[in-house]
Amino acid sequence: MFADEDLHRRAAENIARADALLFGRVTYEMMEAAWRPLARAGVRPDWMADWMEPFARTIDAARKYVVSSTLDRVDWNAELVRGDHLGKAVLELKRQSGKGLLVGGVKLPQALAELGLIDEYEFVVHPRLAGHGPTLFAGLSKHVDLKLVSRLEFGSGAVAMRYEPRGSHRDC
């Protein structure tokens, strides 16, 4: 995937609209390694274009919850959620008033879908055939029927589609 300026802006907007981010361990470690150095050092890494800075600053400032059974501690404005208490922990976070949680990763969204804890999905389809890599929701035990609620096309040809589960409280 190639994330251009428009996609970075969209991701930063989504993060800014959420109360917190919910990451699995792998996604958390990957995001921290990529985006935290700018905030720490105040110097943009060589690979980072200037238009990536707003995303880096937004994700750095965001409150984060990290689901892991193997990590002993996290920082980077983060709190640890034990994987064996995932359903209970996410229900508690959802009960807190606010704008909601933004979930990232591959395995974590599947676990949350299994538990029926996802209120909205956003898929970004890129105009590139990869032929490899992780498959989202591979092994999901039951169908989740979705209703398209918005669609946004980017100049790169990528398309962001937002869905809600059919039969949800919003599907009235």
Short mmCIF file of N, CA and C in Angstrom, two decimals:
data_model
loop_
_atom_site.label_atom_id
_atom_site.label_comp_id
_atom_site.label_asym_id
_atom_site.label_seq_id
_atom_site.Cartn_x
_atom_site.Cartn_y
_atom_site.Cartn_z
N MET A 1 0.84 -1.17 0.00
CA MET A 1 0.00 0.00 0.00
C MET A 1 0.89 1.23 0.00
N PHE A 2 0.47 2.21 -0.72
CA PHE A 2 1.17 3.49 -0.71
C PHE A 2 0.21 4.52 -0.12
N ALA A 3 0.57 5.05 1.02
CA ALA A 3 -0.27 6.06 1.67
C ALA A 3 0.23 7.44 1.26
N ASP A 4 -0.56 8.11 0.46
CA ASP A 4 -0.18 9.45 0.00
C ASP A 4 -0.69 10.52 0.97
N GLU A 5 -0.52 11.76 0.58
CA GLU A 5 -0.89 12.87 1.46
C GLU A 5 -2.37 12.84 1.83
N ASP A 6 -3.24 12.57 0.86
CA ASP A 6 -4.68 12.52 1.14
C ASP A 6 -5.03 11.42 2.14
N LEU A 7 -4.41 10.26 1.99
CA LEU A 7 -4.69 9.15 2.90
C LEU A 7 -4.15 9.43 4.30
N HIS A 8 -3.01 10.07 4.38
CA HIS A 8 -2.48 10.46 5.69
C HIS A 8 -3.39 11.49 6.36
N ARG A 9 -3.90 12.43 5.59
CA ARG A 9 -4.82 13.43 6.13
C ARG A 9 -6.09 12.75 6.64
N ARG A 10 -6.63 11.82 5.86
CA ARG A 10 -7.84 11.09 6.27
C ARG A 10 -7.59 10.30 7.56
N ALA A 11 -6.45 9.63 7.64
CA ALA A 11 -6.13 8.85 8.84
C ALA A 11 -5.99 9.77 10.05
N ALA A 12 -5.34 10.90 9.88
CA ALA A 12 -5.18 11.85 11.00
C ALA A 12 -6.55 12.37 11.44
N GLU A 13 -7.44 12.65 10.49
CA GLU A 13 -8.80 13.10 10.84
C GLU A 13 -9.54 12.03 11.62
N ASN A 14 -9.43 10.78 11.19
CA ASN A 14 -10.09 9.68 11.91
C ASN A 14 -9.54 9.53 13.32
N ILE A 15 -8.23 9.64 13.48
CA ILE A 15 -7.62 9.53 14.81
C ILE A 15 -8.09 10.69 15.69
N ALA A 16 -8.11 11.88 15.14
CA ALA A 16 -8.51 13.06 15.91
C ALA A 16 -9.97 12.98 16.36
N ARG A 17 -10.80 12.28 15.59
CA ARG A 17 -12.23 12.16 15.94
C ARG A 17 -12.48 11.11 17.02
N ALA A 18 -11.52 10.26 17.28
CA ALA A 18 -11.69 9.17 18.26
C ALA A 18 -11.21 9.61 19.64
N ASP A 19 -11.75 8.97 20.67
CA ASP A 19 -11.26 9.19 22.03
C ASP A 19 -9.90 8.55 22.23
N ALA A 20 -9.70 7.39 21.59
CA ALA A 20 -8.47 6.64 21.78
C ALA A 20 -8.30 5.65 20.65
N LEU A 21 -7.08 5.16 20.53
CA LEU A 21 -6.74 4.11 19.58
C LEU A 21 -6.64 2.79 20.33
N LEU A 22 -7.05 1.72 19.69
CA LEU A 22 -6.96 0.39 20.27
C LEU A 22 -6.13 -0.44 19.29
N PHE A 23 -4.94 -0.82 19.72
CA PHE A 23 -4.01 -1.56 18.87
C PHE A 23 -3.68 -2.90 19.48
N GLY A 24 -3.38 -3.85 18.63
CA GLY A 24 -2.74 -5.07 19.07
C GLY A 24 -1.25 -4.78 19.25
N ARG A 25 -0.52 -5.71 19.84
CA ARG A 25 0.89 -5.49 20.12
C ARG A 25 1.70 -5.19 18.88
N VAL A 26 1.53 -5.97 17.83
CA VAL A 26 2.34 -5.80 16.62
C VAL A 26 2.09 -4.42 15.99
N THR A 27 0.83 -4.03 15.86
CA THR A 27 0.52 -2.73 15.27
C THR A 27 1.05 -1.60 16.14
N TYR A 28 0.88 -1.73 17.45
CA TYR A 28 1.41 -0.71 18.36
C TYR A 28 2.91 -0.54 18.18
N GLU A 29 3.65 -1.64 18.20
CA GLU A 29 5.10 -1.56 18.07
C GLU A 29 5.52 -0.99 16.72
N MET A 30 4.80 -1.36 15.65
CA MET A 30 5.11 -0.84 14.33
C MET A 30 4.84 0.67 14.25
N MET A 31 3.70 1.10 14.76
CA MET A 31 3.35 2.52 14.73
C MET A 31 4.29 3.34 15.61
N GLU A 32 4.62 2.82 16.78
CA GLU A 32 5.52 3.54 17.67
C GLU A 32 6.89 3.73 17.01
N ALA A 33 7.40 2.67 16.41
CA ALA A 33 8.72 2.75 15.77
C ALA A 33 8.73 3.77 14.63
N ALA A 34 7.64 3.84 13.89
CA ALA A 34 7.59 4.74 12.73
C ALA A 34 7.31 6.19 13.11
N TRP A 35 6.36 6.42 14.03
CA TRP A 35 5.84 7.78 14.21
C TRP A 35 6.29 8.48 15.47
N ARG A 36 6.75 7.75 16.47
CA ARG A 36 7.16 8.40 17.72
C ARG A 36 8.47 9.19 17.62
N PRO A 37 9.43 8.78 16.82
CA PRO A 37 10.70 9.50 16.80
C PRO A 37 10.59 11.00 16.50
N LEU A 38 9.65 11.41 15.66
CA LEU A 38 9.50 12.83 15.36
C LEU A 38 9.16 13.61 16.63
N ALA A 39 8.24 13.09 17.43
CA ALA A 39 7.84 13.78 18.65
C ALA A 39 8.97 13.77 19.69
N ARG A 40 9.69 12.66 19.76
CA ARG A 40 10.78 12.53 20.73
C ARG A 40 11.93 13.48 20.42
N ALA A 41 12.39 13.42 19.18
CA ALA A 41 13.60 14.16 18.81
C ALA A 41 13.29 15.54 18.22
N GLY A 42 12.06 15.72 17.75
CA GLY A 42 11.72 16.97 17.11
C GLY A 42 12.34 17.12 15.74
N VAL A 43 12.94 16.05 15.26
CA VAL A 43 13.57 16.06 13.94
C VAL A 43 12.91 14.99 13.08
N ARG A 44 12.53 15.39 11.90
CA ARG A 44 11.87 14.46 10.98
C ARG A 44 12.90 13.47 10.42
N PRO A 45 12.59 12.16 10.49
CA PRO A 45 13.50 11.17 9.89
C PRO A 45 13.61 11.41 8.38
N ASP A 46 14.69 10.96 7.79
CA ASP A 46 14.94 11.17 6.36
C ASP A 46 13.82 10.65 5.47
N TRP A 47 13.20 9.54 5.85
CA TRP A 47 12.19 8.93 5.01
C TRP A 47 10.84 9.66 5.08
N MET A 48 10.65 10.53 6.06
CA MET A 48 9.35 11.15 6.30
C MET A 48 9.21 12.45 5.50
N ALA A 49 8.21 12.49 4.63
CA ALA A 49 7.91 13.71 3.88
C ALA A 49 7.29 14.74 4.82
N ASP A 50 7.40 16.00 4.49
CA ASP A 50 6.87 17.05 5.37
C ASP A 50 5.37 16.92 5.57
N TRP A 51 4.64 16.43 4.55
CA TRP A 51 3.19 16.28 4.69
C TRP A 51 2.79 15.14 5.62
N MET A 52 3.74 14.32 6.06
CA MET A 52 3.46 13.25 7.02
C MET A 52 3.49 13.74 8.46
N GLU A 53 4.05 14.91 8.69
CA GLU A 53 4.18 15.43 10.05
C GLU A 53 2.85 15.58 10.78
N PRO A 54 1.80 16.12 10.15
CA PRO A 54 0.53 16.22 10.89
C PRO A 54 0.02 14.86 11.38
N PHE A 55 0.15 13.82 10.55
CA PHE A 55 -0.25 12.49 10.99
C PHE A 55 0.61 12.04 12.16
N ALA A 56 1.92 12.23 12.04
CA ALA A 56 2.84 11.81 13.11
C ALA A 56 2.49 12.50 14.42
N ARG A 57 2.21 13.78 14.37
CA ARG A 57 1.87 14.52 15.60
C ARG A 57 0.51 14.08 16.15
N THR A 58 -0.44 13.81 15.26
CA THR A 58 -1.77 13.37 15.71
C THR A 58 -1.72 12.01 16.38
N ILE A 59 -1.03 11.07 15.77
CA ILE A 59 -0.95 9.72 16.37
C ILE A 59 -0.11 9.74 17.64
N ASP A 60 0.89 10.59 17.67
CA ASP A 60 1.71 10.70 18.88
C ASP A 60 0.88 11.18 20.06
N ALA A 61 0.02 12.16 19.82
CA ALA A 61 -0.77 12.76 20.90
C ALA A 61 -1.95 11.90 21.33
N ALA A 62 -2.37 10.98 20.48
CA ALA A 62 -3.57 10.19 20.76
C ALA A 62 -3.37 9.26 21.96
N ARG A 63 -4.43 9.11 22.73
CA ARG A 63 -4.45 8.12 23.81
C ARG A 63 -4.54 6.74 23.15
N LYS A 64 -3.81 5.79 23.71
CA LYS A 64 -3.75 4.47 23.10
C LYS A 64 -4.00 3.39 24.14
N TYR A 65 -4.66 2.33 23.71
CA TYR A 65 -4.79 1.11 24.49
C TYR A 65 -4.15 0.00 23.67
N VAL A 66 -3.33 -0.82 24.31
CA VAL A 66 -2.60 -1.87 23.62
C VAL A 66 -3.04 -3.21 24.18
N VAL A 67 -3.58 -4.05 23.32
CA VAL A 67 -4.03 -5.38 23.72
C VAL A 67 -2.87 -6.35 23.55
N SER A 68 -2.44 -6.93 24.66
CA SER A 68 -1.32 -7.87 24.63
C SER A 68 -1.35 -8.75 25.86
N SER A 69 -0.98 -9.99 25.64
CA SER A 69 -0.78 -10.91 26.76
C SER A 69 0.70 -11.12 27.02
N THR A 70 1.56 -10.53 26.19
CA THR A 70 3.00 -10.75 26.32
C THR A 70 3.77 -9.52 26.81
N LEU A 71 3.29 -8.34 26.54
CA LEU A 71 3.99 -7.13 27.00
C LEU A 71 3.78 -6.93 28.49
N ASP A 72 4.81 -6.46 29.18
CA ASP A 72 4.70 -6.15 30.60
C ASP A 72 4.30 -4.71 30.83
N ARG A 73 4.69 -3.84 29.91
CA ARG A 73 4.36 -2.42 30.05
C ARG A 73 4.38 -1.76 28.68
N VAL A 74 3.70 -0.63 28.59
CA VAL A 74 3.71 0.19 27.38
C VAL A 74 3.83 1.64 27.83
N ASP A 75 4.26 2.48 26.92
CA ASP A 75 4.24 3.91 27.17
C ASP A 75 3.73 4.55 25.87
N TRP A 76 4.19 5.70 25.50
CA TRP A 76 3.72 6.42 24.31
C TRP A 76 2.22 6.73 24.47
N ASN A 77 1.90 7.29 25.64
CA ASN A 77 0.53 7.68 25.94
C ASN A 77 -0.41 6.47 25.85
N ALA A 78 0.06 5.33 26.34
CA ALA A 78 -0.69 4.08 26.17
C ALA A 78 -0.92 3.38 27.50
N GLU A 79 -1.94 2.55 27.48
CA GLU A 79 -2.30 1.72 28.63
C GLU A 79 -2.46 0.29 28.13
N LEU A 80 -2.03 -0.66 28.92
CA LEU A 80 -2.08 -2.06 28.54
C LEU A 80 -3.44 -2.66 28.86
N VAL A 81 -3.95 -3.44 27.91
CA VAL A 81 -5.19 -4.21 28.09
C VAL A 81 -4.79 -5.67 27.88
N ARG A 82 -5.02 -6.50 28.85
CA ARG A 82 -4.66 -7.92 28.74
C ARG A 82 -5.58 -8.60 27.73
N GLY A 83 -4.98 -9.37 26.83
CA GLY A 83 -5.71 -10.06 25.78
C GLY A 83 -6.76 -11.02 26.29
N ASP A 84 -6.53 -11.61 27.47
CA ASP A 84 -7.49 -12.57 28.01
C ASP A 84 -8.72 -11.88 28.61
N HIS A 85 -8.71 -10.56 28.69
CA HIS A 85 -9.86 -9.80 29.19
C HIS A 85 -10.39 -8.85 28.11
N LEU A 86 -10.18 -9.19 26.86
CA LEU A 86 -10.48 -8.28 25.75
C LEU A 86 -11.94 -7.84 25.73
N GLY A 87 -12.87 -8.76 25.72
CA GLY A 87 -14.28 -8.40 25.63
C GLY A 87 -14.72 -7.48 26.75
N LYS A 88 -14.38 -7.84 27.95
CA LYS A 88 -14.76 -7.04 29.12
C LYS A 88 -14.12 -5.64 29.06
N ALA A 89 -12.85 -5.60 28.70
CA ALA A 89 -12.14 -4.31 28.65
C ALA A 89 -12.71 -3.40 27.57
N VAL A 90 -12.99 -3.95 26.40
CA VAL A 90 -13.52 -3.12 25.31
C VAL A 90 -14.94 -2.67 25.63
N LEU A 91 -15.76 -3.51 26.23
CA LEU A 91 -17.09 -3.08 26.64
C LEU A 91 -17.01 -1.92 27.62
N GLU A 92 -16.08 -1.99 28.55
CA GLU A 92 -15.91 -0.90 29.52
C GLU A 92 -15.47 0.39 28.82
N LEU A 93 -14.54 0.28 27.90
CA LEU A 93 -14.09 1.47 27.15
C LEU A 93 -15.23 2.06 26.32
N LYS A 94 -16.06 1.20 25.73
CA LYS A 94 -17.18 1.67 24.92
C LYS A 94 -18.25 2.35 25.78
N ARG A 95 -18.38 1.94 27.03
CA ARG A 95 -19.38 2.54 27.93
C ARG A 95 -19.01 3.97 28.33
N GLN A 96 -17.74 4.27 28.31
CA GLN A 96 -17.31 5.62 28.66
C GLN A 96 -17.82 6.58 27.60
N SER A 97 -18.28 7.73 28.04
CA SER A 97 -18.83 8.68 27.09
C SER A 97 -17.73 9.19 26.17
N GLY A 98 -18.11 9.54 24.99
CA GLY A 98 -17.13 10.09 24.07
C GLY A 98 -17.42 9.74 22.63
N LYS A 99 -16.37 9.87 21.84
CA LYS A 99 -16.50 9.73 20.40
C LYS A 99 -16.20 8.32 19.91
N GLY A 100 -15.66 7.47 20.76
CA GLY A 100 -15.41 6.10 20.36
C GLY A 100 -13.94 5.77 20.23
N LEU A 101 -13.70 4.51 19.89
CA LEU A 101 -12.36 3.96 19.73
C LEU A 101 -12.08 3.71 18.26
N LEU A 102 -10.84 3.89 17.87
CA LEU A 102 -10.41 3.56 16.52
C LEU A 102 -9.50 2.35 16.66
N VAL A 103 -9.81 1.28 15.96
CA VAL A 103 -9.08 0.02 16.08
C VAL A 103 -8.18 -0.16 14.88
N GLY A 104 -6.96 -0.60 15.13
CA GLY A 104 -6.03 -0.88 14.05
C GLY A 104 -5.41 -2.25 14.21
N GLY A 105 -5.03 -2.83 13.10
CA GLY A 105 -4.36 -4.12 13.13
C GLY A 105 -5.03 -5.12 12.22
N VAL A 106 -4.64 -6.37 12.36
CA VAL A 106 -5.20 -7.45 11.56
C VAL A 106 -5.93 -8.44 12.45
N LYS A 107 -5.26 -8.93 13.49
CA LYS A 107 -5.87 -9.93 14.37
C LYS A 107 -6.90 -9.32 15.32
N LEU A 108 -6.62 -8.14 15.85
CA LEU A 108 -7.52 -7.51 16.82
C LEU A 108 -8.90 -7.22 16.24
N PRO A 109 -9.01 -6.62 15.05
CA PRO A 109 -10.35 -6.40 14.50
C PRO A 109 -11.14 -7.70 14.34
N GLN A 110 -10.47 -8.78 13.97
CA GLN A 110 -11.18 -10.05 13.84
C GLN A 110 -11.71 -10.51 15.19
N ALA A 111 -10.89 -10.40 16.24
CA ALA A 111 -11.34 -10.80 17.58
C ALA A 111 -12.53 -9.96 18.02
N LEU A 112 -12.49 -8.66 17.73
CA LEU A 112 -13.60 -7.78 18.10
C LEU A 112 -14.85 -8.06 17.27
N ALA A 113 -14.68 -8.40 16.00
CA ALA A 113 -15.82 -8.77 15.16
C ALA A 113 -16.47 -10.05 15.70
N GLU A 114 -15.66 -11.00 16.11
CA GLU A 114 -16.19 -12.25 16.70
C GLU A 114 -17.04 -11.96 17.92
N LEU A 115 -16.62 -10.95 18.69
CA LEU A 115 -17.34 -10.60 19.91
C LEU A 115 -18.51 -9.64 19.65
N GLY A 116 -18.70 -9.23 18.39
CA GLY A 116 -19.77 -8.30 18.05
C GLY A 116 -19.55 -6.90 18.61
N LEU A 117 -18.29 -6.49 18.74
CA LEU A 117 -17.98 -5.22 19.39
C LEU A 117 -17.60 -4.10 18.42
N ILE A 118 -17.74 -4.33 17.12
CA ILE A 118 -17.41 -3.28 16.15
C ILE A 118 -18.69 -2.64 15.65
N ASP A 119 -18.79 -1.33 15.83
CA ASP A 119 -19.97 -0.58 15.42
C ASP A 119 -19.85 -0.02 14.01
N GLU A 120 -18.62 0.09 13.52
CA GLU A 120 -18.41 0.69 12.21
C GLU A 120 -17.08 0.18 11.66
N TYR A 121 -17.07 -0.09 10.37
CA TYR A 121 -15.86 -0.55 9.69
C TYR A 121 -15.50 0.48 8.62
N GLU A 122 -14.20 0.73 8.43
CA GLU A 122 -13.78 1.50 7.27
C GLU A 122 -12.68 0.70 6.58
N PHE A 123 -12.93 0.43 5.31
CA PHE A 123 -11.96 -0.28 4.49
C PHE A 123 -11.45 0.68 3.44
N VAL A 124 -10.15 0.73 3.27
CA VAL A 124 -9.56 1.54 2.21
C VAL A 124 -8.98 0.57 1.19
N VAL A 125 -9.53 0.62 -0.02
CA VAL A 125 -9.07 -0.24 -1.10
C VAL A 125 -8.11 0.57 -1.96
N HIS A 126 -6.92 0.03 -2.11
CA HIS A 126 -5.87 0.70 -2.89
C HIS A 126 -5.80 0.09 -4.28
N PRO A 127 -5.45 0.88 -5.27
CA PRO A 127 -5.37 0.36 -6.64
C PRO A 127 -4.06 -0.40 -6.89
N ARG A 128 -3.83 -1.43 -6.10
CA ARG A 128 -2.63 -2.24 -6.25
C ARG A 128 -2.96 -3.67 -5.86
N LEU A 129 -2.60 -4.62 -6.70
CA LEU A 129 -2.76 -6.02 -6.38
C LEU A 129 -1.46 -6.50 -5.75
N ALA A 130 -1.56 -7.01 -4.53
CA ALA A 130 -0.35 -7.40 -3.80
C ALA A 130 -0.02 -8.88 -3.98
N GLY A 131 -1.02 -9.74 -3.94
CA GLY A 131 -0.77 -11.16 -4.10
C GLY A 131 -0.23 -11.85 -2.86
N HIS A 132 -0.05 -11.09 -1.78
CA HIS A 132 0.46 -11.68 -0.53
C HIS A 132 0.08 -10.76 0.63
N GLY A 133 0.39 -11.21 1.81
CA GLY A 133 0.10 -10.41 2.99
C GLY A 133 -1.08 -10.96 3.75
N PRO A 134 -1.34 -10.38 4.91
CA PRO A 134 -2.43 -10.89 5.75
C PRO A 134 -3.79 -10.62 5.11
N THR A 135 -4.71 -11.52 5.35
CA THR A 135 -6.08 -11.37 4.88
C THR A 135 -6.95 -10.96 6.06
N LEU A 136 -7.61 -9.82 5.93
CA LEU A 136 -8.47 -9.35 7.01
C LEU A 136 -9.62 -10.32 7.25
N PHE A 137 -9.89 -10.59 8.48
CA PHE A 137 -11.01 -11.41 8.92
C PHE A 137 -10.95 -12.86 8.42
N ALA A 138 -9.77 -13.34 8.05
CA ALA A 138 -9.62 -14.74 7.65
C ALA A 138 -9.95 -15.62 8.86
N GLY A 139 -10.83 -16.57 8.66
CA GLY A 139 -11.20 -17.47 9.73
C GLY A 139 -12.35 -16.99 10.60
N LEU A 140 -12.98 -15.88 10.23
CA LEU A 140 -14.13 -15.38 11.00
C LEU A 140 -15.18 -16.49 11.06
N SER A 141 -15.71 -16.76 12.24
CA SER A 141 -16.59 -17.91 12.42
C SER A 141 -18.02 -17.70 11.89
N LYS A 142 -18.41 -16.46 11.66
CA LYS A 142 -19.77 -16.20 11.17
C LYS A 142 -19.77 -14.98 10.26
N HIS A 143 -20.77 -14.91 9.41
CA HIS A 143 -20.90 -13.76 8.52
C HIS A 143 -21.25 -12.50 9.32
N VAL A 144 -20.77 -11.37 8.86
CA VAL A 144 -21.19 -10.09 9.40
C VAL A 144 -21.67 -9.29 8.18
N ASP A 145 -22.98 -9.14 8.08
CA ASP A 145 -23.55 -8.39 6.96
C ASP A 145 -23.41 -6.90 7.23
N LEU A 146 -22.96 -6.18 6.21
CA LEU A 146 -22.66 -4.76 6.37
C LEU A 146 -23.53 -3.91 5.46
N LYS A 147 -23.73 -2.67 5.89
CA LYS A 147 -24.47 -1.68 5.11
C LYS A 147 -23.54 -0.51 4.85
N LEU A 148 -23.36 -0.15 3.57
CA LEU A 148 -22.51 0.97 3.20
C LEU A 148 -23.14 2.27 3.69
N VAL A 149 -22.36 3.08 4.41
CA VAL A 149 -22.89 4.37 4.90
C VAL A 149 -22.16 5.56 4.29
N SER A 150 -20.96 5.36 3.77
CA SER A 150 -20.28 6.45 3.06
C SER A 150 -19.16 5.88 2.21
N ARG A 151 -18.77 6.69 1.24
CA ARG A 151 -17.71 6.29 0.31
C ARG A 151 -16.96 7.55 -0.07
N LEU A 152 -15.63 7.46 -0.09
CA LEU A 152 -14.81 8.60 -0.44
C LEU A 152 -13.70 8.14 -1.38
N GLU A 153 -13.62 8.78 -2.54
CA GLU A 153 -12.58 8.44 -3.51
C GLU A 153 -11.45 9.45 -3.39
N PHE A 154 -10.22 8.95 -3.51
CA PHE A 154 -9.04 9.79 -3.43
C PHE A 154 -8.41 9.92 -4.82
N GLY A 155 -7.63 10.96 -5.02
CA GLY A 155 -6.97 11.20 -6.30
C GLY A 155 -6.07 10.05 -6.71
N SER A 156 -5.54 9.30 -5.76
CA SER A 156 -4.66 8.16 -6.05
C SER A 156 -5.41 6.98 -6.63
N GLY A 157 -6.74 7.01 -6.56
CA GLY A 157 -7.54 5.87 -6.98
C GLY A 157 -7.99 5.01 -5.81
N ALA A 158 -7.46 5.28 -4.62
CA ALA A 158 -7.90 4.56 -3.43
C ALA A 158 -9.33 4.98 -3.10
N VAL A 159 -10.08 4.07 -2.50
CA VAL A 159 -11.46 4.34 -2.11
C VAL A 159 -11.64 3.92 -0.66
N ALA A 160 -12.15 4.85 0.18
CA ALA A 160 -12.47 4.53 1.58
C ALA A 160 -13.97 4.30 1.66
N MET A 161 -14.34 3.13 2.14
CA MET A 161 -15.75 2.78 2.28
C MET A 161 -16.04 2.51 3.75
N ARG A 162 -17.04 3.17 4.27
CA ARG A 162 -17.42 3.03 5.67
C ARG A 162 -18.72 2.23 5.73
N TYR A 163 -18.73 1.24 6.61
CA TYR A 163 -19.87 0.35 6.75
C TYR A 163 -20.29 0.24 8.21
N GLU A 164 -21.56 -0.08 8.41
CA GLU A 164 -22.07 -0.47 9.72
C GLU A 164 -22.64 -1.87 9.61
N PRO A 165 -22.55 -2.63 10.68
CA PRO A 165 -23.18 -3.97 10.65
C PRO A 165 -24.69 -3.83 10.50
N ARG A 166 -25.27 -4.63 9.64
CA ARG A 166 -26.73 -4.64 9.49
C ARG A 166 -27.33 -5.20 10.78
N GLY A 167 -28.47 -4.64 11.14
CA GLY A 167 -29.11 -5.08 12.37
C GLY A 167 -28.57 -4.38 13.61
N SER A 168 -27.62 -3.47 13.42
CA SER A 168 -27.11 -2.73 14.57
C SER A 168 -28.11 -1.69 14.98
N HIS A 169 -27.88 -1.07 16.14
CA HIS A 169 -28.78 -0.04 16.62
C HIS A 169 -28.85 1.15 15.66
N ARG A 170 -27.85 1.31 14.82
CA ARG A 170 -27.84 2.42 13.86
C ARG A 170 -28.60 2.10 12.59
N ASP A 171 -28.97 0.82 12.41
CA ASP A 171 -29.60 0.36 11.18
C ASP A 171 -31.12 0.48 11.25
N CYS A 172 -31.61 1.55 11.82
CA CYS A 172 -33.05 1.72 11.99
C CYS A 172 -33.60 2.71 10.97
#
